[in-house]
Amino acid sequence: MPRGSWRRAWLLRKDAEAGARAAAEAGRSAAGGGAAVSGPSGQNVTMDEGGMPLLPDSLIYQIFLSLGPADVLAAGLVCRQWQAVSRDEFLWKEQFYRYYQVARDVPRHPAATSWYEEFRRLYDMVPCVEVQTLKEHTDQVLHLSFSHSGYQFASCSKDCTVKIWNNDLTISLLHSADMRPYNWSYTQFSQFNQDDSLLLASGVFLGPHNSSSGEIAVISLDSFALLSRVRNKPYDVFGCWLTETSLISGNLHRIGDITSCSVLWLNNAFQDVESENVNVVKRLFKIQNLNASTIRTVMVADCSRFDSPDLLLDAGDQGGLPCRVFDLGGDSEEEAPDPGLHTSGSGRVKEGLRRMWDNVLDGHAQLTDCALETKVAELLAQGHTKPPACSDADTRNKYLIFTTGCLTYSPHQIGIKQILPHQMTTAGPVLGEGRGSDAFFDALDHVIDVHGHIIGMGLSPDNRYLYVNSRAWPPGSVVVDPMQPPPIAEEIDLLVFDLKTMREVKRALRAHHAYTPNDECFFIFLDVSRDFVASGAEDRHGYIWDRHYNICLAKLRHEDVVNSVVFSPQEQELLLTASDDATIKAWRSPRTVRVLQAPRPRPRPFFSWFASRRR
């Protein structure tokens, strides 16, 4: 191309930016006709004397590639030709990958209609604009939960109240329940039942001699009356709904210094049943705990939507990722546990104990007291554990999901147990069906080992994917003493597991941090919407990622630790965050804020119009 043409192209780029800004300031729209931008000397730099474009679309496209997204949109206001080029699909594909730094091998979101609209979705529809700060709590706010309708939400706090809020354009407090009269220390978790008629509230209960346990309260959302209270031990089991009127709680029984068993109970929300033929409680599972571990953080996943997820996540290239999932009920030999753990028969148990004692007495095995207790507990449980179910997940079934462990008290594994249809009611024998004296414990169906301290879990809206906040142990670390787990990383890994295939998908999401050590570590709640996943952090921010592209989209500022985040189930462009700074913040997307703040034309009164017509 001659030198003069290159100079003209360079002038075109400079004048395009200046002209676009001038056009925007003057309020000129793309529909303003073929108006052209004038150069420094007043000449037309986009059209020739005959009104034809001076430069072809291909050259304008190359120039626009060197501009940022805002400049491209501004330049599109100059004339019809630039408007057409500024909406080119290939141009916005390049802008998308460059601006959001997405790997080039990641395809466009399956529901997206164009690259321009996809760029706009991530830029304009992420809830990152603070619109309201709620200061009604007087202490740290620990948890938030939305009703399924999205009309209400609940908050729990160290001030020992459960507050229920109206979710309108301006959020307002509807009811506050003070739990101190029931000897609670603080409230920590809440969950609405499926039809939003009942609220489960979980807290820390102060027992005799200042011992702490947990308790679950059921509150009616019609009258705000307290319907029932259920003991919950340890308190970080939290509890959850299984059906509209049945909830799951926990209990813990010590067997030795570092050995125990967790019992998970199904409770009727209405405990004042007078009939002797109706159970208000039934045992679901009894699970052995080794090395000071316990079951915590229970939740329920519904299998009915596994085959029609809102967003199907591609596992992609998982090379180099460790195999984390142990399918205890399947036929695969990969990562299989010791088969002796689920083999019945007193002869095998006695033989195992005899061999172990021979090794100890002969000096071949040097075992600490903790290791000896764990080994004996494992051997004794071999003949008294009901094996895991081998059937595939039925759409009528549900998964009970919880944190657990096998090496130390630090929760480093996720346990999964199928709940069959006949188990979803308190009807039947109180101690469960089909348990003889030889089947004392229930074995898990699946175990996910994350090799780190689990500090948060959340399900996608379709229940297919489990998102896990974890602080990793150092690579290659070995747990020698169950009371001294490995140090944990300050960087939080947000892992994703497919509950249908029982495999890890995507790579860990990163951006957020936590700083407390193992023995002080607390739960940081996360939440998942159709397209986004959000989490709190100890670095005074909440974070939002896109589920498909695995990129961090927003950081939401607080003055202290962000404990909980929650999306509105009906409107993912609304997010709430709760913090140790005793506030709850509401965040909306830039698009929603513009819509809500747009001036609305005032309707002219009918009678004034009628009077003017008569005159």
XYZ file of C-alpha atoms in Angstrom:
615
model
C 0.000 0.000 0.000
C 1.381 3.491 -0.865
C 2.738 5.548 1.998
C -0.087 8.060 1.664
C -2.698 5.335 2.186
C -1.006 4.101 5.381
C -0.875 7.668 6.666
C -4.555 8.057 5.884
C -5.322 4.832 7.766
C -3.365 6.103 10.742
C -5.259 9.394 10.636
C -8.489 7.436 10.344
C -7.802 5.584 13.589
C -6.965 8.796 15.471
C -9.893 10.693 14.056
C -12.202 7.727 14.686
C -11.537 7.864 18.411
C -11.926 11.639 18.576
C -14.964 11.617 16.324
C -16.612 8.792 18.245
C -16.219 10.663 21.516
C -17.605 13.817 19.951
C -20.522 11.871 18.498
C -21.285 10.272 21.837
C -21.172 13.611 23.649
C -23.558 15.109 21.127
C -25.942 12.194 21.596
C -25.676 11.138 17.965
C -26.924 7.560 17.398
C -25.992 5.002 14.781
C -29.284 5.776 13.056
C -28.144 9.317 12.319
C -27.510 8.561 8.669
C -24.261 8.659 6.787
C -22.721 11.477 8.745
C -18.960 11.355 8.551
C -16.147 12.525 10.793
C -14.155 15.568 9.757
C -10.394 15.658 10.011
C -8.259 18.459 11.458
C -8.529 20.576 8.284
C -12.262 19.985 7.896
C -11.987 17.349 5.177
C -14.146 14.197 5.260
C -11.910 11.275 6.320
C -14.506 8.474 5.919
C -16.195 9.277 2.618
C -14.909 10.498 -0.765
C -16.533 13.272 -2.773
C -19.013 10.803 -4.269
C -20.148 9.603 -0.809
C -18.343 6.239 -1.069
C -16.241 4.841 1.840
C -12.575 5.727 1.548
C -11.442 2.468 3.190
C -12.741 -1.071 2.783
C -14.341 -2.947 5.676
C -11.332 -5.250 5.932
C -8.980 -2.383 6.731
C -11.401 -0.847 9.247
C -11.668 -4.316 10.831
C -7.878 -4.457 11.266
C -7.876 -0.991 12.819
C -10.702 -1.919 15.193
C -8.734 -4.987 16.314
C -6.202 -2.654 17.894
C -8.886 -0.831 19.911
C -10.420 -1.771 23.216
C -14.087 -2.813 23.557
C -15.265 0.642 24.693
C -13.472 2.358 21.801
C -14.949 -0.084 19.285
C -18.472 0.641 20.534
C -17.823 4.384 20.480
C -16.422 4.228 16.956
C -19.534 2.339 15.873
C -21.548 5.526 16.509
C -19.737 7.444 13.754
C -21.381 6.116 10.600
C -23.267 3.139 9.218
C -20.144 1.485 7.823
C -18.306 1.661 11.137
C -21.440 0.524 12.950
C -21.588 -2.630 10.815
C -17.889 -3.408 11.302
C -18.096 -2.741 15.047
C -20.629 -5.588 15.405
C -18.604 -8.119 13.401
C -18.646 -11.587 15.025
C -14.954 -12.307 14.386
C -14.026 -8.935 15.849
C -15.930 -9.633 19.078
C -14.539 -13.146 19.301
C -11.041 -11.643 19.368
C -12.151 -8.980 21.831
C -13.688 -11.652 24.089
C -10.647 -13.922 24.319
C -8.274 -10.986 24.728
C -10.277 -8.991 27.302
C -11.319 -11.911 29.539
C -8.078 -13.878 29.016
C -9.945 -17.085 28.279
C -7.948 -19.992 26.838
C -8.447 -20.216 23.077
C -9.459 -23.866 23.243
C -12.499 -23.038 25.416
C -15.582 -22.822 23.153
C -18.345 -20.281 23.423
C -21.045 -20.849 26.029
C -23.544 -23.345 24.549
C -26.481 -20.998 25.153
C -24.809 -17.929 23.640
C -26.214 -16.538 20.369
C -23.229 -14.353 19.402
C -19.800 -13.312 20.618
C -20.994 -9.727 21.043
C -23.876 -10.796 23.281
C -21.588 -13.129 25.227
C -19.116 -10.309 25.842
C -22.011 -8.155 26.977
C -23.328 -10.881 29.318
C -20.063 -11.126 31.237
C -19.564 -7.362 31.254
C -23.088 -6.178 31.981
C -24.962 -8.975 33.764
C -22.659 -9.860 36.673
C -23.939 -8.634 40.086
C -21.023 -6.359 40.995
C -22.674 -2.993 41.796
C -23.463 -2.408 45.471
C -27.033 -1.142 45.798
C -27.878 -1.558 49.503
C -26.159 -2.220 52.831
C -28.164 -3.800 55.675
C -26.921 -3.001 59.203
C -29.644 -4.508 61.410
C -27.322 -7.222 62.801
C -25.118 -6.207 65.738
C -22.414 -8.863 65.305
C -20.770 -10.992 62.632
C -23.183 -12.267 59.967
C -22.377 -15.929 59.306
C -24.873 -17.223 56.748
C -27.501 -16.235 54.184
C -30.165 -18.339 52.466
C -32.873 -17.512 49.922
C -36.374 -18.926 49.732
C -37.024 -20.909 46.551
C -39.433 -18.230 45.328
C -36.816 -15.529 45.835
C -39.285 -13.324 47.737
C -37.569 -13.756 51.115
C -34.156 -14.565 52.557
C -32.821 -15.375 56.030
C -29.624 -14.378 57.821
C -27.820 -15.899 60.828
C -25.401 -14.070 63.079
C -23.198 -14.109 66.149
C -25.819 -11.774 67.697
C -27.917 -14.965 68.161
C -30.788 -13.899 65.918
C -32.331 -15.333 62.785
C -33.645 -12.501 60.642
C -36.108 -12.932 57.789
C -36.153 -10.277 55.088
C -38.470 -9.178 52.294
C -36.588 -9.166 48.997
C -38.066 -6.205 47.148
C -36.398 -3.454 45.135
C -35.536 -2.060 48.548
C -34.873 -4.898 51.007
C -36.704 -4.614 54.341
C -36.668 -6.587 57.595
C -39.746 -8.781 58.067
C -39.050 -10.651 61.331
C -36.239 -11.208 63.835
C -36.140 -14.310 66.064
C -33.926 -14.072 69.144
C -32.629 -17.539 70.121
C -30.928 -16.547 73.388
C -33.961 -17.550 75.493
C -33.332 -21.118 74.286
C -29.746 -21.014 75.582
C -28.189 -20.620 72.154
C -24.807 -18.957 71.791
C -25.263 -17.918 68.151
C -27.052 -18.894 64.943
C -24.968 -20.251 62.071
C -27.071 -21.695 59.221
C -30.586 -21.627 57.762
C -32.493 -23.303 54.930
C -36.021 -22.920 53.548
C -38.010 -26.089 52.829
C -39.186 -26.782 49.289
C -42.533 -24.970 49.498
C -41.115 -22.072 51.573
C -43.499 -22.701 54.454
C -40.841 -23.653 57.033
C -37.356 -22.383 57.909
C -34.650 -24.606 59.385
C -32.307 -22.605 61.633
C -29.159 -24.180 63.085
C -27.118 -22.831 65.963
C -24.698 -23.536 68.781
C -26.379 -24.613 72.001
C -24.755 -24.095 75.416
C -25.263 -27.190 77.548
C -24.374 -28.066 81.156
C -20.930 -27.005 82.386
C -20.538 -24.708 79.350
C -20.349 -27.661 76.974
C -21.311 -26.726 73.422
C -23.438 -28.763 71.101
C -25.777 -27.885 68.285
C -29.493 -27.486 67.953
C -31.875 -27.099 65.026
C -35.037 -25.010 65.266
C -37.967 -25.163 62.829
C -39.793 -21.848 62.350
C -43.157 -21.411 60.637
C -43.032 -18.733 57.948
C -46.752 -18.070 58.277
C -46.844 -17.174 61.963
C -43.077 -17.113 62.765
C -43.818 -19.535 65.598
C -41.118 -21.941 66.776
C -42.493 -25.385 65.903
C -39.775 -27.743 67.162
C -36.185 -28.051 68.342
C -33.836 -30.942 67.543
C -30.441 -31.664 69.121
C -27.573 -31.646 66.597
C -24.065 -32.882 67.448
C -21.503 -31.756 66.477
C -22.954 -28.318 65.735
C -21.201 -28.048 62.359
C -23.340 -30.858 60.963
C -25.665 -27.835 60.361
C -28.628 -30.003 59.265
C -30.740 -29.892 56.108
C -34.183 -30.695 54.688
C -34.768 -34.105 53.101
C -38.479 -33.596 52.331
C -40.865 -30.705 52.901
C -41.538 -31.850 56.481
C -38.496 -34.014 57.333
C -35.010 -32.803 58.259
C -31.665 -34.484 58.911
C -29.675 -33.979 62.110
C -26.604 -35.635 63.592
C -25.350 -37.181 66.796
C -21.883 -38.276 67.852
C -20.929 -41.193 70.129
C -17.375 -41.561 71.384
C -15.912 -45.080 71.276
C -12.260 -44.336 72.084
C -9.885 -41.396 72.242
C -9.887 -40.902 68.460
C -12.631 -43.326 67.432
C -16.333 -42.529 67.313
C -19.493 -43.129 65.337
C -21.799 -40.577 63.762
C -25.527 -41.249 63.650
C -27.640 -39.336 61.153
C -31.293 -39.000 62.091
C -34.418 -38.192 60.094
C -36.716 -35.923 62.107
C -40.306 -34.862 61.612
C -40.514 -31.063 61.584
C -43.687 -31.308 63.678
C -42.559 -33.010 66.875
C -45.861 -32.638 68.759
C -47.446 -35.743 67.187
C -49.648 -37.377 69.806
C -50.264 -40.715 68.106
C -48.143 -43.626 69.315
C -48.193 -45.072 65.793
C -46.403 -42.123 64.190
C -42.630 -41.779 64.562
C -41.135 -38.322 64.870
C -37.561 -39.577 64.433
C -35.805 -42.456 62.665
C -32.176 -43.448 62.271
C -30.888 -43.117 58.718
C -27.220 -44.158 58.932
C -24.588 -45.032 61.500
C -21.044 -44.454 60.263
C -17.718 -45.219 61.915
C -15.227 -42.361 62.381
C -11.489 -42.998 62.612
C -8.530 -40.794 63.598
C -10.630 -38.125 65.351
C -12.708 -37.397 62.249
C -16.440 -36.689 62.382
C -19.259 -36.164 59.901
C -20.082 -32.512 59.307
C -21.882 -30.226 56.859
C -24.667 -32.475 55.576
C -26.587 -31.623 52.412
C -28.937 -33.459 50.059
C -28.657 -33.696 46.254
C -31.671 -34.676 44.155
C -30.749 -37.136 41.370
C -33.858 -36.420 39.272
C -32.233 -33.692 37.149
C -28.869 -35.331 36.485
C -29.778 -36.060 32.848
C -30.963 -32.508 32.062
C -28.528 -30.080 33.705
C -28.787 -26.311 33.259
C -25.168 -26.213 32.105
C -23.215 -29.288 31.045
C -19.602 -28.885 32.114
C -17.019 -30.515 29.875
C -14.425 -32.491 31.798
C -11.814 -31.372 29.248
C -8.192 -32.392 29.537
C -7.700 -33.671 33.055
C -4.148 -34.853 32.503
C -2.041 -34.498 35.600
C -4.996 -34.273 37.957
C -4.940 -36.849 40.761
C -7.795 -39.326 40.928
C -9.825 -38.083 43.886
C -12.965 -40.252 43.757
C -13.212 -43.713 45.270
C -16.309 -45.569 44.041
C -16.836 -47.975 46.927
C -19.945 -49.523 45.422
C -18.764 -50.080 41.865
C -16.849 -52.785 40.051
C -13.812 -50.677 39.155
C -10.548 -51.689 40.791
C -9.038 -48.223 40.352
C -8.381 -46.576 43.726
C -10.302 -49.412 45.407
C -10.222 -49.543 49.203
C -8.953 -52.465 51.207
C -11.451 -55.264 50.491
C -11.128 -56.465 54.035
C -12.937 -53.393 55.275
C -16.273 -54.745 54.050
C -15.759 -58.486 54.482
C -17.935 -60.112 57.094
C -16.999 -63.062 59.208
C -15.619 -63.279 62.704
C -12.848 -65.668 61.587
C -11.227 -63.048 59.368
C -11.444 -60.441 62.131
C -9.853 -62.739 64.705
C -7.089 -63.692 62.272
C -6.378 -60.041 61.559
C -6.190 -59.183 65.243
C -3.928 -62.157 65.939
C -1.509 -61.175 63.159
C -1.441 -57.567 64.309
C -0.668 -58.509 67.930
C 2.042 -60.947 66.786
C 3.702 -58.193 64.777
C 3.551 -55.788 67.710
C 4.910 -58.313 70.203
C 7.684 -59.438 67.841
C 8.733 -55.840 67.265
C 7.913 -55.878 63.543
C 5.313 -53.113 63.909
C 5.911 -49.910 65.879
C 2.467 -48.406 66.512
C 1.562 -45.346 68.508
C -1.455 -45.468 70.790
C -3.531 -43.601 68.187
C -2.434 -45.894 65.361
C -3.139 -48.973 67.480
C -6.644 -47.764 68.358
C -7.410 -47.010 64.707
C -6.159 -50.403 63.529
C -8.195 -52.266 66.121
C -11.312 -50.233 65.262
C -10.878 -51.016 61.560
C -10.499 -54.727 62.210
C -13.469 -54.891 64.572
C -15.666 -53.056 62.080
C -14.848 -55.464 59.248
C -17.495 -57.960 60.237
C -20.031 -55.376 61.364
C -20.333 -53.009 58.419
C -23.131 -53.101 55.895
C -21.531 -52.953 52.423
C -22.292 -50.012 50.115
C -25.135 -50.187 47.634
C -24.096 -51.451 44.197
C -27.115 -50.121 42.291
C -26.842 -47.163 39.943
C -28.300 -43.833 40.990
C -32.063 -43.927 40.508
C -33.803 -40.671 39.609
C -36.053 -41.255 42.628
C -33.056 -41.472 44.934
C -31.213 -38.684 46.679
C -27.599 -38.362 47.722
C -26.648 -37.478 51.269
C -23.381 -35.520 51.033
C -21.142 -34.557 53.958
C -17.529 -33.857 54.915
C -15.542 -36.519 56.719
C -12.023 -37.970 56.849
C -9.990 -41.066 57.543
C -6.530 -39.696 58.423
C -7.082 -36.743 60.748
C -9.723 -34.551 62.387
C -9.354 -32.033 59.574
C -12.228 -32.663 57.084
C -10.402 -33.773 53.931
C -12.932 -36.132 52.347
C -16.482 -35.883 51.033
C -18.706 -38.837 51.815
C -21.695 -39.711 49.627
C -24.479 -42.071 50.633
C -27.594 -42.931 48.614
C -30.942 -42.353 50.293
C -33.498 -44.748 48.869
C -37.187 -43.830 48.468
C -38.341 -45.952 51.403
C -35.882 -44.133 53.694
C -37.390 -40.696 53.061
C -40.059 -41.013 55.721
C -40.045 -41.467 59.477
C -42.551 -44.311 59.098
C -41.323 -47.820 59.919
C -39.001 -49.180 62.623
C -37.298 -46.435 64.579
C -33.847 -47.969 64.185
C -34.139 -48.503 60.447
C -34.979 -51.409 58.241
C -32.950 -54.531 57.646
C -30.262 -54.119 60.313
C -29.264 -57.289 62.004
C -26.720 -57.555 64.794
C -23.907 -58.164 62.270
C -24.524 -54.945 60.294
C -23.694 -52.327 62.882
C -22.153 -49.605 60.653
C -23.110 -48.322 57.203
C -20.372 -48.100 54.568
C -20.202 -45.096 52.265
C -21.095 -45.419 48.578
C -18.495 -42.928 47.338
C -15.624 -40.980 48.864
C -13.943 -37.911 47.363
C -10.526 -37.133 48.839
C -9.418 -33.532 48.177
C -6.028 -33.785 49.964
C -6.726 -30.606 51.906
C -9.013 -28.944 54.431
C -12.589 -28.547 53.139
C -14.027 -25.160 54.143
C -17.133 -24.916 51.957
C -19.511 -26.842 49.683
C -22.370 -25.915 47.393
C -24.589 -27.574 44.761
C -25.470 -26.250 41.321
C -29.204 -25.450 40.919
C -29.727 -28.715 39.020
C -27.892 -30.629 41.814
C -25.595 -32.285 39.260
C -22.355 -30.522 40.223
C -20.761 -30.175 43.639
C -18.489 -27.162 44.202
C -15.972 -27.452 47.036
C -13.794 -24.815 48.724
C -10.560 -26.491 49.831
C -7.238 -25.352 51.264
C -4.680 -27.805 49.954
C -2.071 -29.719 51.896
C 1.529 -29.525 50.615
C 2.161 -31.965 47.721
C 3.332 -35.349 48.954
C 2.463 -34.628 52.594
C 1.790 -37.629 54.845
C -0.352 -37.563 57.985
C 1.624 -39.210 60.786
C -0.362 -37.973 63.786
C -4.157 -37.581 63.372
C -4.063 -34.678 65.839
C -1.462 -32.815 63.762
C -2.687 -32.494 60.169
C -0.421 -30.949 57.522
C -0.340 -27.157 57.169
C -2.895 -25.755 54.753
C -2.444 -23.307 51.896
C -3.639 -19.715 52.110
C -4.939 -19.901 48.549
C -8.378 -21.516 48.302
C -9.066 -24.028 45.522
C -12.654 -24.150 44.257
C -13.045 -27.723 42.949
C -15.902 -29.059 40.823
C -17.224 -32.652 40.868
C -19.849 -34.248 38.618
C -22.172 -36.270 40.864
C -23.491 -38.331 37.958
C -20.095 -39.582 36.741
C -18.372 -39.171 40.118
C -15.445 -37.448 38.429
C -13.740 -34.106 38.849
C -14.465 -31.664 36.030
C -12.774 -28.421 35.050
C -9.719 -27.197 36.855
C -9.742 -25.528 40.243
C -10.973 -21.932 40.345
C -8.616 -19.617 42.205
C -8.520 -15.999 43.369
C -9.737 -16.049 46.989
C -7.667 -16.571 50.143
C -7.987 -17.672 53.784
C -5.445 -17.355 56.574
C -6.616 -19.178 59.715
C -4.724 -22.399 60.624
C -6.188 -25.912 60.722
C -7.425 -25.840 64.297
C -9.176 -22.472 63.852
C -10.484 -22.975 60.328
C -14.144 -22.083 59.795
C -16.686 -22.625 57.043
C -16.883 -20.150 54.157
C -20.166 -20.597 52.325
C -20.392 -20.523 48.542
C -23.331 -20.497 46.151
C -23.956 -21.505 42.547
C -26.384 -20.038 40.012
C -27.118 -21.113 36.442
C -24.046 -19.342 35.013
C -21.993 -18.144 37.981
C -20.406 -19.407 41.168
C -19.610 -17.101 44.100
C -17.718 -17.524 47.351
C -16.684 -15.586 50.394
C -13.088 -15.318 51.589
C -10.980 -14.153 54.498
C -9.329 -11.452 52.369
C -12.370 -9.134 52.841
C -13.863 -9.829 49.437
C -16.528 -11.932 47.830
C -15.710 -13.404 44.423
C -17.727 -14.317 41.327
C -16.575 -16.705 38.591
C -18.175 -17.813 35.334
C -18.923 -21.536 35.480
C -18.320 -22.210 31.793
C -15.150 -20.175 31.178
C -13.581 -20.692 34.641
C -12.656 -17.023 34.987
C -13.015 -14.616 37.896
C -15.377 -11.786 36.959
C -15.758 -9.636 40.083
C -14.401 -8.874 43.568
C -16.940 -7.537 46.067
C -15.476 -5.423 48.865
C -16.290 -5.666 52.583
C -14.469 -4.365 55.665
C -13.865 -7.839 57.138
C -14.103 -11.564 56.351
C -16.891 -12.460 53.914
C -18.573 -15.556 55.403
C -21.438 -16.238 53.021
C -22.762 -15.379 49.575
C -26.081 -16.284 47.958
C -27.690 -15.683 44.552
C -31.386 -15.068 44.186
C -32.746 -18.366 42.781
C -35.052 -16.420 40.445
C -32.618 -13.677 39.411
C -28.909 -14.477 39.195
C -28.162 -10.770 38.652
C -28.829 -10.250 42.382
C -26.259 -11.441 44.933
C -26.113 -11.000 48.713
C -22.916 -11.114 50.784
C -22.536 -11.395 54.578
C -19.473 -10.382 56.545
C -17.799 -10.217 59.943
C -18.252 -6.442 59.614
C -21.896 -7.114 60.725
C -23.365 -6.050 57.387
C -25.232 -7.670 54.525
C -24.669 -6.133 51.106
C -26.912 -6.435 48.075
C -25.243 -6.387 44.639
C -26.944 -6.031 41.267
C -25.664 -6.140 37.708
C -24.905 -2.882 35.843
C -27.752 -3.702 33.436
C -30.277 -4.059 36.264
C -29.066 -0.863 37.941
C -29.554 1.099 34.700
C -33.056 -0.301 34.302
C -34.027 0.533 37.897
C -32.552 4.035 37.745
C -33.901 4.963 34.313
C -36.300 7.908 34.507
C -39.869 6.824 33.960
C -42.183 9.126 31.987
C -44.888 10.569 34.200
C -48.304 9.704 32.782
C -50.421 12.715 31.949
C -53.611 12.802 34.030
C -56.623 11.891 31.927
C -58.835 14.732 33.117
C -56.231 17.422 32.327
C -55.969 16.044 28.805
C -59.764 15.966 28.490
C -60.068 19.569 29.713
C -57.493 20.828 27.220
C -59.363 19.112 24.394
C -62.618 20.841 25.375
C -60.943 24.261 25.265
